């Protein structure tokens, strides 16, 4: 590599290092919910371990986690987003990449008993309380155009974010 290219690449690499300064490696254990069918309300809850990285700033959020069940099955999740904020503080220009085991997915929030979707508006209204209760909420990675999902508690997601 020519010296001029190194000089050009060096500031960019330093900027990228400072841009990810909000990253942290995490690991531990939690409960994972494997939903075979959202419509049929068919799921199992299993203990699992996790490891990965989470981070963010005022313009991006990154979560890349690997969950291992006691039977050896592994679920890999990616939820990377860039965004900015409007004058009223609302998120705008959201661009999100969501993957489950390397395949395109979407994040949905489900009631942990009924598996009915919980709207963003409902989640936002809960934050208005001094002690918001999310004990009934699962954050799920659902394959696009499929009825199956991999879920963890929304409280877990809040705790690691």
PDB file of C-alpha atoms in Angstrom, residues 85-138:
ATOM      1  CA  UNK A  85     -34.322  12.761  16.044  1.00  0.00           C
ATOM      2  CA  UNK A  86     -36.938  15.313  15.032  1.00  0.00           C
ATOM      3  CA  UNK A  87     -37.546  18.599  16.837  1.00  0.00           C
ATOM      4  CA  UNK A  88     -40.089  16.913  19.117  1.00  0.00           C
ATOM      5  CA  UNK A  89     -37.617  14.193  20.084  1.00  0.00           C
ATOM      6  CA  UNK A  90     -39.227  11.473  17.971  1.00  0.00           C
ATOM      7  CA  UNK A  91     -37.055   9.022  16.053  1.00  0.00           C
ATOM      8  CA  UNK A  92     -36.967   9.695  12.333  1.00  0.00           C
ATOM      9  CA  UNK A  93     -35.126   8.405   9.270  1.00  0.00           C
ATOM     10  CA  UNK A  94     -34.866   4.954  10.844  1.00  0.00           C
ATOM     11  CA  UNK A  95     -32.906   2.460   8.758  1.00  0.00           C
ATOM     12  CA  UNK A  96     -32.774  -0.950  10.367  1.00  0.00           C
ATOM     13  CA  UNK A  97     -31.157  -4.274   9.510  1.00  0.00           C
ATOM     14  CA  UNK A  98     -32.683  -7.219  11.371  1.00  0.00           C
ATOM     15  CA  UNK A  99     -31.451 -10.784  10.900  1.00  0.00           C
ATOM     16  CA  UNK A 100     -32.197 -14.111  12.553  1.00  0.00           C
ATOM     17  CA  UNK A 101     -29.632 -16.811  11.805  1.00  0.00           C
ATOM     18  CA  UNK A 102     -28.428 -14.773   8.831  1.00  0.00           C
ATOM     19  CA  UNK A 103     -31.889 -14.444   7.242  1.00  0.00           C
ATOM     20  CA  UNK A 104     -33.951 -11.277   6.934  1.00  0.00           C
ATOM     21  CA  UNK A 105     -36.252 -10.841   9.894  1.00  0.00           C
ATOM     22  CA  UNK A 106     -38.316  -8.197  11.639  1.00  0.00           C
ATOM     23  CA  UNK A 107     -38.589  -7.222  15.281  1.00  0.00           C
ATOM     24  CA  UNK A 108     -42.073  -7.675  16.736  1.00  0.00           C
ATOM     25  CA  UNK A 109     -43.226  -7.342  20.308  1.00  0.00           C
ATOM     26  CA  UNK A 110     -45.697  -9.951  21.518  1.00  0.00           C
ATOM     27  CA  UNK A 111     -47.697 -10.527  24.679  1.00  0.00           C
ATOM     28  CA  UNK A 112     -45.999 -13.484  26.383  1.00  0.00           C
ATOM     29  CA  UNK A 113     -49.305 -15.323  26.987  1.00  0.00           C
ATOM     30  CA  UNK A 114     -51.550 -14.468  24.027  1.00  0.00           C
ATOM     31  CA  UNK A 115     -48.834 -13.828  21.403  1.00  0.00           C
ATOM     32  CA  UNK A 116     -50.828 -10.831  20.175  1.00  0.00           C
ATOM     33  CA  UNK A 117     -48.713  -8.003  18.780  1.00  0.00           C
ATOM     34  CA  UNK A 118     -48.008  -5.075  21.083  1.00  0.00           C
ATOM     35  CA  UNK A 119     -47.883  -1.776  19.216  1.00  0.00           C
ATOM     36  CA  UNK A 120     -45.089   0.775  19.370  1.00  0.00           C
ATOM     37  CA  UNK A 121     -47.692   3.222  20.697  1.00  0.00           C
ATOM     38  CA  UNK A 122     -48.454   0.863  23.615  1.00  0.00           C
ATOM     39  CA  UNK A 123     -44.741   0.496  24.402  1.00  0.00           C
ATOM     40  CA  UNK A 124     -44.242   4.285  24.254  1.00  0.00           C
ATOM     41  CA  UNK A 125     -47.213   4.907  26.562  1.00  0.00           C
ATOM     42  CA  UNK A 126     -45.755   2.521  29.151  1.00  0.00           C
ATOM     43  CA  UNK A 127     -42.582   4.614  29.277  1.00  0.00           C
ATOM     44  CA  UNK A 128     -44.704   7.534  30.505  1.00  0.00           C
ATOM     45  CA  UNK A 129     -45.104   5.768  33.870  1.00  0.00           C
ATOM     46  CA  UNK A 130     -42.493   6.241  36.591  1.00  0.00           C
ATOM     47  CA  UNK A 131     -41.951   2.466  36.779  1.00  0.00           C
ATOM     48  CA  UNK A 132     -42.994   1.077  33.388  1.00  0.00           C
ATOM     49  CA  UNK A 133     -44.088  -2.574  33.419  1.00  0.00           C
ATOM     50  CA  UNK A 134     -42.882  -4.681  30.501  1.00  0.00           C
ATOM     51  CA  UNK A 135     -43.154  -8.054  32.245  1.00  0.00           C
ATOM     52  CA  UNK A 136     -45.723  -9.266  29.688  1.00  0.00           C
ATOM     53  CA  UNK A 137     -43.706  -8.237  26.609  1.00  0.00           C
ATOM     54  CA  UNK A 138     -41.518 -10.471  24.455  1.00  0.00           C
TER      55      UNK A 138
END
